[in-house]
Short mmCIF file of C-alpha atoms in Angstrom, two decimals:
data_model
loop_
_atom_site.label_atom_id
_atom_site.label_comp_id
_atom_site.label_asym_id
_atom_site.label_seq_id
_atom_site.Cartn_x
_atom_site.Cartn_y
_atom_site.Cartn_z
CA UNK A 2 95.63 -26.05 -151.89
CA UNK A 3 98.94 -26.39 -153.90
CA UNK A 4 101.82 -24.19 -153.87
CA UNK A 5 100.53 -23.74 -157.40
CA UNK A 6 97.31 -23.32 -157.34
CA UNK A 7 97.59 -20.35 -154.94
CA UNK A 8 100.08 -18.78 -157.33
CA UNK A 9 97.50 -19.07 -160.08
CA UNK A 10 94.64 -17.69 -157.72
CA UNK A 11 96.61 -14.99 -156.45
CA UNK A 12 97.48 -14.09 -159.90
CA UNK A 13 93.72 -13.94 -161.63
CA UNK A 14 92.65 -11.91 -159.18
CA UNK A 15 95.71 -9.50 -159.86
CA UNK A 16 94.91 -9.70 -163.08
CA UNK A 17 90.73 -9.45 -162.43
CA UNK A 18 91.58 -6.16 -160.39
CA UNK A 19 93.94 -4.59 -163.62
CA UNK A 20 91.10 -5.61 -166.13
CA UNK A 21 88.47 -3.58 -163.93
CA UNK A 22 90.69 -0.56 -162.53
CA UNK A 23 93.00 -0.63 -165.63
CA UNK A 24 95.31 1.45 -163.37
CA UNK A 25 98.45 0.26 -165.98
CA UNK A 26 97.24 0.60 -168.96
CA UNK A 27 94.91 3.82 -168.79
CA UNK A 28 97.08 5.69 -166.07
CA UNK A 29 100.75 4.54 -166.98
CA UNK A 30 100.83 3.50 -170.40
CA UNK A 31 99.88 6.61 -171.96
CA UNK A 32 102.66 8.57 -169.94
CA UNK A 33 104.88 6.58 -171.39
CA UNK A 34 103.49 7.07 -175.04
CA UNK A 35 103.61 10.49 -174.59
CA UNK A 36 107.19 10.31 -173.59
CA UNK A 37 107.81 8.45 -176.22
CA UNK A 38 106.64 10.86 -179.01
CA UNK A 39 108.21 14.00 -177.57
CA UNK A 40 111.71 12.45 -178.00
CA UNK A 41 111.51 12.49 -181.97
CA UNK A 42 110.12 16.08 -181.50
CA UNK A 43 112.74 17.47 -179.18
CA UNK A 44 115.37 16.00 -181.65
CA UNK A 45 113.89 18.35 -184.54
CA UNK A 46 112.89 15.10 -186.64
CA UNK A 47 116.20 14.24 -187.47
CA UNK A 48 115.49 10.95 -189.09
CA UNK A 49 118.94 9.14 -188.96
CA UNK A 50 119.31 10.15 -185.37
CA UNK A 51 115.84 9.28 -184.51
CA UNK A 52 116.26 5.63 -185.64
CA UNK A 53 119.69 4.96 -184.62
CA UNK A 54 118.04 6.07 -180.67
CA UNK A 55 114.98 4.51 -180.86
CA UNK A 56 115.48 1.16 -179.13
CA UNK A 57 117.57 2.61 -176.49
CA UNK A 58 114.37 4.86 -175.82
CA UNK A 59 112.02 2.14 -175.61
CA UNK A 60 114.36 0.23 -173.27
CA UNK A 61 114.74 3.41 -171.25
CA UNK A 62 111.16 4.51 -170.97
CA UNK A 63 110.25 0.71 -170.81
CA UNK A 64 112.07 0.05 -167.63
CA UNK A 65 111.39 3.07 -165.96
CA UNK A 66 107.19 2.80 -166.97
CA UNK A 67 107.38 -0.72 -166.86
CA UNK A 68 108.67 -0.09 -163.08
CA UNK A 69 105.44 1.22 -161.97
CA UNK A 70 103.18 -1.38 -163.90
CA UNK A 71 105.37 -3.81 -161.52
CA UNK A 72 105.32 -1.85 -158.49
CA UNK A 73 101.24 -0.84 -159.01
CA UNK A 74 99.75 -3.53 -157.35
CA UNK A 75 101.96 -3.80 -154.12
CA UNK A 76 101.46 -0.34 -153.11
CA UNK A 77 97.85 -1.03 -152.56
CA UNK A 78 98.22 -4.46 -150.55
CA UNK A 79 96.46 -3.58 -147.15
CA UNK A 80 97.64 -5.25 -143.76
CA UNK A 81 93.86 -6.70 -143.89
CA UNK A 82 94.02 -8.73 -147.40
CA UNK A 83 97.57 -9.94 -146.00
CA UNK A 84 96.39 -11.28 -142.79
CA UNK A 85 93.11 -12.71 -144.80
CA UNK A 86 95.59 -14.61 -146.89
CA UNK A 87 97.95 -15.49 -144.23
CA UNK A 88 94.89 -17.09 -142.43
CA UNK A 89 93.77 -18.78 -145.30
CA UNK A 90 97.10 -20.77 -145.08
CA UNK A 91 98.78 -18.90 -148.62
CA UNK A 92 102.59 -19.29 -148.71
CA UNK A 93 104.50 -16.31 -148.82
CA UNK A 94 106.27 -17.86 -151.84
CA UNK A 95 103.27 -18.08 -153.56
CA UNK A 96 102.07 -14.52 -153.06
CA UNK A 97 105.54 -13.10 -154.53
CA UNK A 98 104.77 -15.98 -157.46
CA UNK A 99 101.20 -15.18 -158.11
CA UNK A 100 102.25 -11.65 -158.18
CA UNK A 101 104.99 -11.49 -160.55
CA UNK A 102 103.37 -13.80 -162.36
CA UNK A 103 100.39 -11.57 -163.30
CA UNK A 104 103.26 -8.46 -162.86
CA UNK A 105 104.83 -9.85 -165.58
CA UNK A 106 101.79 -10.41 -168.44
CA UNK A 107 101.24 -6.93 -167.32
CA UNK A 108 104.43 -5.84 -168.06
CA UNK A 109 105.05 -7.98 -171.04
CA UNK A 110 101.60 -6.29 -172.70
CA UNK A 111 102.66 -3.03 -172.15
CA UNK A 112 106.62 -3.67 -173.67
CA UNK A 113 104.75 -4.88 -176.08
CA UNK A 114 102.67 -1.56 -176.50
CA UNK A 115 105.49 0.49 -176.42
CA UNK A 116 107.91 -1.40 -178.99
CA UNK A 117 105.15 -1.39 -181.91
CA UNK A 118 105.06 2.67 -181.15
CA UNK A 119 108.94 2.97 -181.16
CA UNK A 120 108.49 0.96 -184.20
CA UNK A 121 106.35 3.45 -185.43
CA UNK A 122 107.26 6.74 -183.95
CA UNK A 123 111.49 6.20 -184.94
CA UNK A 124 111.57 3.18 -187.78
CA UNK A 125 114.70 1.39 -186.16
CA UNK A 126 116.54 -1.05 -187.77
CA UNK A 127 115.08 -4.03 -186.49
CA UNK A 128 114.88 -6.94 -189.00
CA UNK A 129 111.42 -8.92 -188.98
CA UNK A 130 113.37 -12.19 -188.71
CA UNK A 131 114.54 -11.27 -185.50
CA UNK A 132 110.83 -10.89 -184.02
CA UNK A 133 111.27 -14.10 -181.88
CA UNK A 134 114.62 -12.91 -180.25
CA UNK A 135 112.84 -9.30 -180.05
CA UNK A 136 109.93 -11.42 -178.05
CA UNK A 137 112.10 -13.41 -175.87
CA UNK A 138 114.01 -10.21 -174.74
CA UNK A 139 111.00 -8.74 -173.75
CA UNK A 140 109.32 -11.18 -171.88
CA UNK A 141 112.46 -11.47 -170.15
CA UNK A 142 112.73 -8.14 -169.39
CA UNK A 143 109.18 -8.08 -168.13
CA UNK A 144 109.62 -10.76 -165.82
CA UNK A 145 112.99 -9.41 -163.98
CA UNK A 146 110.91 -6.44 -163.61
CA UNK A 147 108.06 -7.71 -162.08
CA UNK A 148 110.09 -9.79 -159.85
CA UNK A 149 112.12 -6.71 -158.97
CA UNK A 150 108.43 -4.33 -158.64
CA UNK A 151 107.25 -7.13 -156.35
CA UNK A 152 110.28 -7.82 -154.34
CA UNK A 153 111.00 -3.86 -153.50
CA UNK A 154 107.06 -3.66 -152.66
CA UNK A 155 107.72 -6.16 -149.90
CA UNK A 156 110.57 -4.72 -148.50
CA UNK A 157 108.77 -1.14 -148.15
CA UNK A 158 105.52 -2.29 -147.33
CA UNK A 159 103.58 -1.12 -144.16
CA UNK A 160 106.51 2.42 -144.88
CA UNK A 161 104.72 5.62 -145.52
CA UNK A 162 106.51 6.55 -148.63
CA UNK A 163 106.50 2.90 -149.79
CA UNK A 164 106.35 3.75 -153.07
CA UNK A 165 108.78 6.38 -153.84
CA UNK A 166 111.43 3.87 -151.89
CA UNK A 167 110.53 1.15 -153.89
CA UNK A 168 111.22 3.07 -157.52
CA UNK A 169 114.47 3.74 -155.71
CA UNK A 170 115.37 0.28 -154.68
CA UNK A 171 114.27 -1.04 -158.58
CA UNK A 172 115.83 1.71 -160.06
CA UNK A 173 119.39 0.72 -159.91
CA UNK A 174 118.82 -3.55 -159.50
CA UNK A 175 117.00 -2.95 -162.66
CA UNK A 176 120.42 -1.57 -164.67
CA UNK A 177 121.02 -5.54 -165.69
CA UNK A 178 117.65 -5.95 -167.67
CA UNK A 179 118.39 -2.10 -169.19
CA UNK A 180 121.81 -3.06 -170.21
CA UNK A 181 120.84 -7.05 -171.51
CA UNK A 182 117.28 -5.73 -173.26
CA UNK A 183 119.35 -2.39 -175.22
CA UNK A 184 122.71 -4.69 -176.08
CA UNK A 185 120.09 -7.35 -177.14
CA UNK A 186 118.55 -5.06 -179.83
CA UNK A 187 121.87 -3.28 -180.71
CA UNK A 188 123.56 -6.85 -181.28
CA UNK A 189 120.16 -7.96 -183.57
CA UNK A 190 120.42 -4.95 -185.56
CA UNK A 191 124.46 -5.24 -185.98
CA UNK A 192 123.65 -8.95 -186.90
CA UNK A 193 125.58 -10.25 -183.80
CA UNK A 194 124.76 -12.97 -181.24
CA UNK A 195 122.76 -12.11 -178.86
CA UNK A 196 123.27 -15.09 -175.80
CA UNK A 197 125.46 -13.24 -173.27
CA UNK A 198 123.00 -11.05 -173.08
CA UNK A 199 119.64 -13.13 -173.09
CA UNK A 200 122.22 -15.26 -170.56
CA UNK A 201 122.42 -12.09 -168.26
CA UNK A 202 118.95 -12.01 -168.57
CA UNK A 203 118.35 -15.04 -167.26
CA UNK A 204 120.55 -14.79 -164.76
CA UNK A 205 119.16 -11.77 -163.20
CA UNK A 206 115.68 -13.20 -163.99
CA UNK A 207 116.80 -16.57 -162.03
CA UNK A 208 118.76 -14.56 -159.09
CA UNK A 209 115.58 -12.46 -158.31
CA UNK A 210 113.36 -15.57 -158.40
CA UNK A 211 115.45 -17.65 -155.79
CA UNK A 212 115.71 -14.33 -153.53
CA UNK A 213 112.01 -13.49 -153.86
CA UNK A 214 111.25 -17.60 -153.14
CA UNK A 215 113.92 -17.96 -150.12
CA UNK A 216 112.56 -13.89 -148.75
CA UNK A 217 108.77 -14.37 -149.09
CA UNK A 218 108.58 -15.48 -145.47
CA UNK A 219 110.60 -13.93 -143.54
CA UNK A 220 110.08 -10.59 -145.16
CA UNK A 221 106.39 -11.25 -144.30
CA UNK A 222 107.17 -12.21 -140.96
CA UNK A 223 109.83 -8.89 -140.97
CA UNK A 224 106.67 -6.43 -142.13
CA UNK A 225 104.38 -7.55 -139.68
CA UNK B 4 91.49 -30.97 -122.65
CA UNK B 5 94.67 -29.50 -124.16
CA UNK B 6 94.34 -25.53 -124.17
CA UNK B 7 93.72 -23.47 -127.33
CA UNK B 8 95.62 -21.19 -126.70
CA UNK B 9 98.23 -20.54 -123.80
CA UNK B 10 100.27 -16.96 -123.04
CA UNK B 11 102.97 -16.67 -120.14
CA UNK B 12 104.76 -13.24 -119.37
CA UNK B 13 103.46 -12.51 -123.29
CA UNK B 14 104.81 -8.86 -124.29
CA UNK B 15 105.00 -7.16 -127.68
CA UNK B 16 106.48 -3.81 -129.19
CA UNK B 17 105.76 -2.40 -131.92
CA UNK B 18 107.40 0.49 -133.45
CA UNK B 19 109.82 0.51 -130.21
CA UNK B 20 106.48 1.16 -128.39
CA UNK B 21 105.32 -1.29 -125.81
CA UNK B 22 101.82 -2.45 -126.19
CA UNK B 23 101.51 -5.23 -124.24
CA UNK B 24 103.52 -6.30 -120.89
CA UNK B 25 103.33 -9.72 -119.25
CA UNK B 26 100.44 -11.44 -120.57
CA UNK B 27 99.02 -14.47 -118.71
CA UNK B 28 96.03 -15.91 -120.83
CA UNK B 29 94.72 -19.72 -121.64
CA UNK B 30 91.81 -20.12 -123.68
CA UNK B 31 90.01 -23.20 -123.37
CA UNK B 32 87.90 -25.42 -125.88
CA UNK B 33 84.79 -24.76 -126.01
CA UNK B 34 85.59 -21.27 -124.20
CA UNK B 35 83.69 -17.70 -125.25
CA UNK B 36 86.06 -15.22 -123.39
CA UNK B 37 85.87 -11.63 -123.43
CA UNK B 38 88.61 -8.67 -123.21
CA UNK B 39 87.16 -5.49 -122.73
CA UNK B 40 88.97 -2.17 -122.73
CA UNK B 41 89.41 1.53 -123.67
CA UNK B 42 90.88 2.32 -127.00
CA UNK B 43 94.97 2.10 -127.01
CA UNK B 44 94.94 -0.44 -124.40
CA UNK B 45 96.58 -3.15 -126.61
CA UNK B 46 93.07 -5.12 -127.60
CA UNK B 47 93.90 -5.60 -131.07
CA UNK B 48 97.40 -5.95 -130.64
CA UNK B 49 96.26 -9.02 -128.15
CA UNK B 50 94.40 -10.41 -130.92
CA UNK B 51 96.41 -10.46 -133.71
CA UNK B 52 98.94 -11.64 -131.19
CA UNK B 53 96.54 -14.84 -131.11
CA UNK B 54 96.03 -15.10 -134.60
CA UNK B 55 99.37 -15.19 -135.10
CA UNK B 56 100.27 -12.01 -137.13
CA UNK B 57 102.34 -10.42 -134.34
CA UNK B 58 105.65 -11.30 -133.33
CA UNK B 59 106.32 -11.67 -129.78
CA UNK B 60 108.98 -9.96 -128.06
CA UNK B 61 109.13 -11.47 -124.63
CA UNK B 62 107.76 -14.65 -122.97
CA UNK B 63 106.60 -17.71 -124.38
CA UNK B 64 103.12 -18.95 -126.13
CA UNK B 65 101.09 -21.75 -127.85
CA UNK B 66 98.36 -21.20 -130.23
CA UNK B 67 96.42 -24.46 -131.76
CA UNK B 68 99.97 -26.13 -130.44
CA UNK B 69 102.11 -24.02 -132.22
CA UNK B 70 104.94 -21.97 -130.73
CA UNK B 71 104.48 -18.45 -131.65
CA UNK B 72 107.29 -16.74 -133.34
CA UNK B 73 108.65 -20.62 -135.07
CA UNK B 74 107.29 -21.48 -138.15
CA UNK B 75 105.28 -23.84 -136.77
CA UNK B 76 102.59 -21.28 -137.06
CA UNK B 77 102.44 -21.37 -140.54
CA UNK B 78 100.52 -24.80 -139.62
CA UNK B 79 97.78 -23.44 -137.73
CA UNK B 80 97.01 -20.42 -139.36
CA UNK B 81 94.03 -21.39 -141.56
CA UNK B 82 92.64 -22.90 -138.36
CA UNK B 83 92.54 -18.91 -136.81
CA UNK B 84 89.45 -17.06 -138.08
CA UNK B 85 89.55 -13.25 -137.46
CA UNK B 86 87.50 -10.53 -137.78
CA UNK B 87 89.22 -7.28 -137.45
CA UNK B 88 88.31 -3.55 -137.14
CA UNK B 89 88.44 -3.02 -140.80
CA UNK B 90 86.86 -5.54 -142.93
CA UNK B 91 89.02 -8.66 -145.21
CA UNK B 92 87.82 -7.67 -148.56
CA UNK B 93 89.01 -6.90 -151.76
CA UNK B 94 86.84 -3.36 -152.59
CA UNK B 95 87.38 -3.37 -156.31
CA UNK B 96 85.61 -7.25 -156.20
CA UNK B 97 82.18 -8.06 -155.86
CA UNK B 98 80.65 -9.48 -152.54
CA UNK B 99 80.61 -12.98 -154.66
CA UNK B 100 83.98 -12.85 -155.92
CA UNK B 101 85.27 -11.88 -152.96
CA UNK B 102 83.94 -15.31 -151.46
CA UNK B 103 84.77 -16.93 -154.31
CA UNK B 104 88.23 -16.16 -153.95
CA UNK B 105 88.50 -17.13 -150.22
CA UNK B 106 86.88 -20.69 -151.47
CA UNK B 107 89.39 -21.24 -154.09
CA UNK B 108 92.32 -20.44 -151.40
CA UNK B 109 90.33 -22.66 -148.79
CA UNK B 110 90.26 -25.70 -151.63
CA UNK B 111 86.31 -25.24 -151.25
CA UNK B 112 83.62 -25.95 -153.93
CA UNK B 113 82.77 -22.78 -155.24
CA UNK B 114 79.19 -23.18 -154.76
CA UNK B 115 79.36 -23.07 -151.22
CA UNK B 116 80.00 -19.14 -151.48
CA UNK B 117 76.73 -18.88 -153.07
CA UNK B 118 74.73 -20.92 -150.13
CA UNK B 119 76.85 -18.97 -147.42
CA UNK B 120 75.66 -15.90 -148.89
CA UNK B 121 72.03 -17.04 -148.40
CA UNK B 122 72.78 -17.94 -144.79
CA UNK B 123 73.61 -14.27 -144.22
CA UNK B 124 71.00 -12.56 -145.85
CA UNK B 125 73.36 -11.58 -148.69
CA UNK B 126 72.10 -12.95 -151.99
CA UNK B 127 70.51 -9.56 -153.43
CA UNK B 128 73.79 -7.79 -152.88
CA UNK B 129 76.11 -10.71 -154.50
CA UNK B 130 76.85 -8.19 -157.34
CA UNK B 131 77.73 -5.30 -155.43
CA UNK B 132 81.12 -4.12 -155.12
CA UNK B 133 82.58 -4.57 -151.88
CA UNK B 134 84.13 -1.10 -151.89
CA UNK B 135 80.50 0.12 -152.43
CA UNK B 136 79.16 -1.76 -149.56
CA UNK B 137 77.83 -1.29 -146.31
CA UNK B 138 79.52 -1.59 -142.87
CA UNK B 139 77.01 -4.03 -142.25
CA UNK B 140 77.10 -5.70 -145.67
CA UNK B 141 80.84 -6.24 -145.10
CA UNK B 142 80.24 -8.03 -141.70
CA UNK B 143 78.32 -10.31 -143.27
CA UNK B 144 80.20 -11.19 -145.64
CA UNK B 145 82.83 -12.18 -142.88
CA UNK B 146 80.62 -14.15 -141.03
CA UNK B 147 79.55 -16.12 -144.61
CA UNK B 148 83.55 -16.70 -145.15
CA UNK B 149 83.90 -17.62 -141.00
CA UNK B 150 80.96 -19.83 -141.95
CA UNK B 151 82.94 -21.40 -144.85
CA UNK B 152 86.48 -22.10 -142.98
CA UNK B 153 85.18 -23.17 -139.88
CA UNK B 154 88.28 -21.69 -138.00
CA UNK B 155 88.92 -23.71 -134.68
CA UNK B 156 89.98 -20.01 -132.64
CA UNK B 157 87.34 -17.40 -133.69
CA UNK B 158 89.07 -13.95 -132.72
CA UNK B 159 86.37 -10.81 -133.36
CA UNK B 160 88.02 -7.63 -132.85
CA UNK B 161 84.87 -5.34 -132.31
CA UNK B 162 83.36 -7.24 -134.26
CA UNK B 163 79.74 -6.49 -133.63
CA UNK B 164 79.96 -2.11 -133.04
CA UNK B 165 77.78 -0.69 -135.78
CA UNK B 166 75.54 -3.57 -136.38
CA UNK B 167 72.11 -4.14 -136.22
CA UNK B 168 70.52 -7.12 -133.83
CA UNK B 169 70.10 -9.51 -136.70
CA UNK B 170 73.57 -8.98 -137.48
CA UNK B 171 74.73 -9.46 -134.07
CA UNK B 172 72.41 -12.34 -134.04
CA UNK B 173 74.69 -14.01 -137.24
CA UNK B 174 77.75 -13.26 -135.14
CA UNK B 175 76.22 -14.82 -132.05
CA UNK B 176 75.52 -17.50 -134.19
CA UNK B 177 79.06 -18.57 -135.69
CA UNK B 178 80.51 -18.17 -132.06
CA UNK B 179 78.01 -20.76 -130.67
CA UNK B 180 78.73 -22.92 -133.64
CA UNK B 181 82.70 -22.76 -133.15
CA UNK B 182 82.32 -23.68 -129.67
CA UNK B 183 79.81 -26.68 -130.48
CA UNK B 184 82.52 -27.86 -132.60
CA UNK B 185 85.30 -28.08 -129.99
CA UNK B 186 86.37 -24.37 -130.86
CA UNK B 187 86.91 -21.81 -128.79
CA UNK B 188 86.52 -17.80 -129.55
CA UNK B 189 88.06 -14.77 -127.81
CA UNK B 190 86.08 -11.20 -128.33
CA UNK B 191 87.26 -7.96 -128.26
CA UNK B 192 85.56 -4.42 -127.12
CA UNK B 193 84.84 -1.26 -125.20
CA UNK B 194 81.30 -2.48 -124.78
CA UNK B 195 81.97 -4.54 -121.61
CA UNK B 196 77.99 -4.96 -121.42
CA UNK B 197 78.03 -6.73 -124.90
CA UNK B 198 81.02 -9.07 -123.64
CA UNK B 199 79.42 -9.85 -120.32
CA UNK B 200 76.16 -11.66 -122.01
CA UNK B 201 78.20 -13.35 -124.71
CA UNK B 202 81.65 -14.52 -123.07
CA UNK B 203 81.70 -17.27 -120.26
CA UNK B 204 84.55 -14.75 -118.49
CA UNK B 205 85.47 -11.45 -119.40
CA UNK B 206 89.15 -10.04 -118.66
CA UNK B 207 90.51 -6.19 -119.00
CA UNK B 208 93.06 -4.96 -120.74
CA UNK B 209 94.29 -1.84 -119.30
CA UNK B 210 97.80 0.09 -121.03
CA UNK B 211 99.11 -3.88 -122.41
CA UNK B 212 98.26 -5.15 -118.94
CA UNK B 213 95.34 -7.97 -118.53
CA UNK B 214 93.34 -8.24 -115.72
CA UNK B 215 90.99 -10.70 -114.43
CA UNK B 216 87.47 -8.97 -114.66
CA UNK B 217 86.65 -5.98 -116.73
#
């Protein structure tokens, strides 16, 4: 079986598991809802100030939420359904693919969730023209994520407190995609470019690929 | 006949703690051998030594001609069935997806997961969840993916405690149809009774030490 059909397997089946558990979108999506709305509130409605905040609360919430939509589906890999795959002959590489691949529609949906609430909830100045740049930033943003969620899962798996150390490991890697995916919005609502930022975007996005690519194996080999 | 698979002063650690020491064992084609021994004597740590998923720390070995701890054992691999303590399964999946996915990994026709289910007595509980199961349900449905990969080294880590005979008899039944093929298998357990009528020799393992005789 191809390097890319195993990606693709690996990822319906990630994807086949959210649909049924719905573990992102029932357990952490409304958190982050929730969070959402109490910002407005706990600014006493102050609509100026509410807008001019909004997008750098839906960047803040987003990575932080969108953390544990990435880092879900590691922290309940068993040392079983990793042997099963590795004697079924499926690449490391193509695990960490397959993974942030479905990590990343995951995490795209629920960016996508959360902007048309911040839209909602605080009105920012966000004009409808710029809806494709908005997109791109997010996906973007989803995908570092994911690749991030999926690479820290590896390096803490078969820990005890694998997923506490993972947020911690994301947490700070992931200050790129905050700083790219708030500057993006700022510079689209100030009517500026936006490439250095959808460039550091990439960058990061490309940096964590190539690590997670070259580091499938022996971090497999390092966890056994 | 080149050996299956060949250990010489084999020893592992894990978690700074020894668990085996100076492992001698071949396995031959065509071979059914046994290891029998108490719990914490190293038996599964031996096996998943042979399947691959353990590195070595000291001492050399080939498994299907690959080197363990090279990458040539990324080579072999789908050529290692095993059957551990806990089952392979996805819980949250049905019994047929389950299959399913291990024949889309395998490049297999996806109908063959519905004909292996047949074989072991599986087709009424296709649709139920593998987390909702049976012990014995979930054997089965190891011995219908075994049946579907056709691994050349069949490794069954108390594989048959907790079944019933017609089970056993489904397990007895892949092992004779590995060897037929030019396989070989290596079983694991406590019950050295159970080895002694399945396995053409039967070895102990005794605190990561093995033994000729159980």
């Amino acid at each position: 079986m191809s390097f890319g059909d195993q990606t693709l397997e690996l990822a319906r089946v990630d994807l086949a598991l959210e649909r049924r558990l719905g573990e992102s979108f029932r357990i952490i999506a409304p958190f982050a809802l929730v969070a959402l709305a109490m910002f407005p509130m706990a600014l006493g409605l102050r609509i100026t100030l509410v807008s001019e905040i909004g997008t750098a609360v839906f960047w803040a919430l987003g990575i932080l939420f969108g953390m544990q939509v990435a880092l879900r589906r590691s922290s309940t890999d068993d040392r079983e359904r990793r042997d099963l795959h590795a004697l079924l002959g499926v690449d490391p590489a193509a695990r960490f693919a397959g993974r942030v691949l479905a990590g990343s529609l995951l995490t795209t949906a629920f960016l996508v969730v959360l902007f048309v609430a911040m839209v909602l909830l605080y009105g920012p100045r966000l004009p409808l023209a710029a809806a494709p740049a908005i997109a791109l930033s997010i996906v973007m943003v989803a995908v570092g994520l994911s690749e991030l969620g999926t690479l820290a899962g590896e390096i803490a798996w078969g820990l005890r407190d694998r997923t506490a150390l993972a947020s911690l490991i994301v947490a700070p890697l992931a200050i790129p995609l905050l700083v790219a995916g708030s500057q993006t919005f700022e510079a689209i609502a100030a009517g500026a470019g936006i490439l250095p930022w959808v460039l550091l975007m990439l960058t990061t996005d490309l940096a964590l690929a190539v690590a997670g690519v070259a580091m499938a194996r022996p971090l497999e080999e390092a966890t056994r | 006949m080149a050996l299956l698979c060949s250990l010489r002063q084999v020893g592992v650690s894990l978690g700074g703690k020894t668990i085996l020491r100076d492992i001698d064992f071949d396995l031959h084609p065509r071979q059914v051998i046994g290891i029998a021994g108490p719990n914490g004597s190293g038996k599964t740590t031996l096996v998943r030594t042979l399947a691959t998923l353990v590195r070595i720390d000291r001492g050399q070995g080939t498994v299907l001609g690959a080197d363990l701890g090279t990458d040539q054992v990324y080579e072999v691999r789908s050529e290692v069935g095993l059957m551990g303590h806990r089952p392979a399964v996805i819980p949250e999946l049905t019994i047929t997806e389950n299959l399913e996915h291990v024949c889309r990994l395998a490049a297999l026709e996806l109908s063959r997961a519905r004909s292996a289910l047949g074989v072991v007595g599986l087709e009424d509980a296709a649709r139920t969840r593998a987390g909702a199961a049976s012990h014995g349900m979930l054997r089965r449905l190891e011995v219908a993916r075994l049946l579907l990969t056709r691994p050349r080294l069949l490794l069954l880590d108390e594989a048959t405690h907790g079944l019933d005979s017609s089970a056993q008899e489904l397990i007895d039944a892949l092992i004779a149809r590995t060897v037929a093929g030019g396989g070989a298998a290596v079983m694991v357990s406590h019950d050295a009774e159970r080895l002694s009528t399945s396995c053409d020799a039967v070895m102990g393992l005794a605190v990561g030490r093995l033994v000729a005789g159980a």
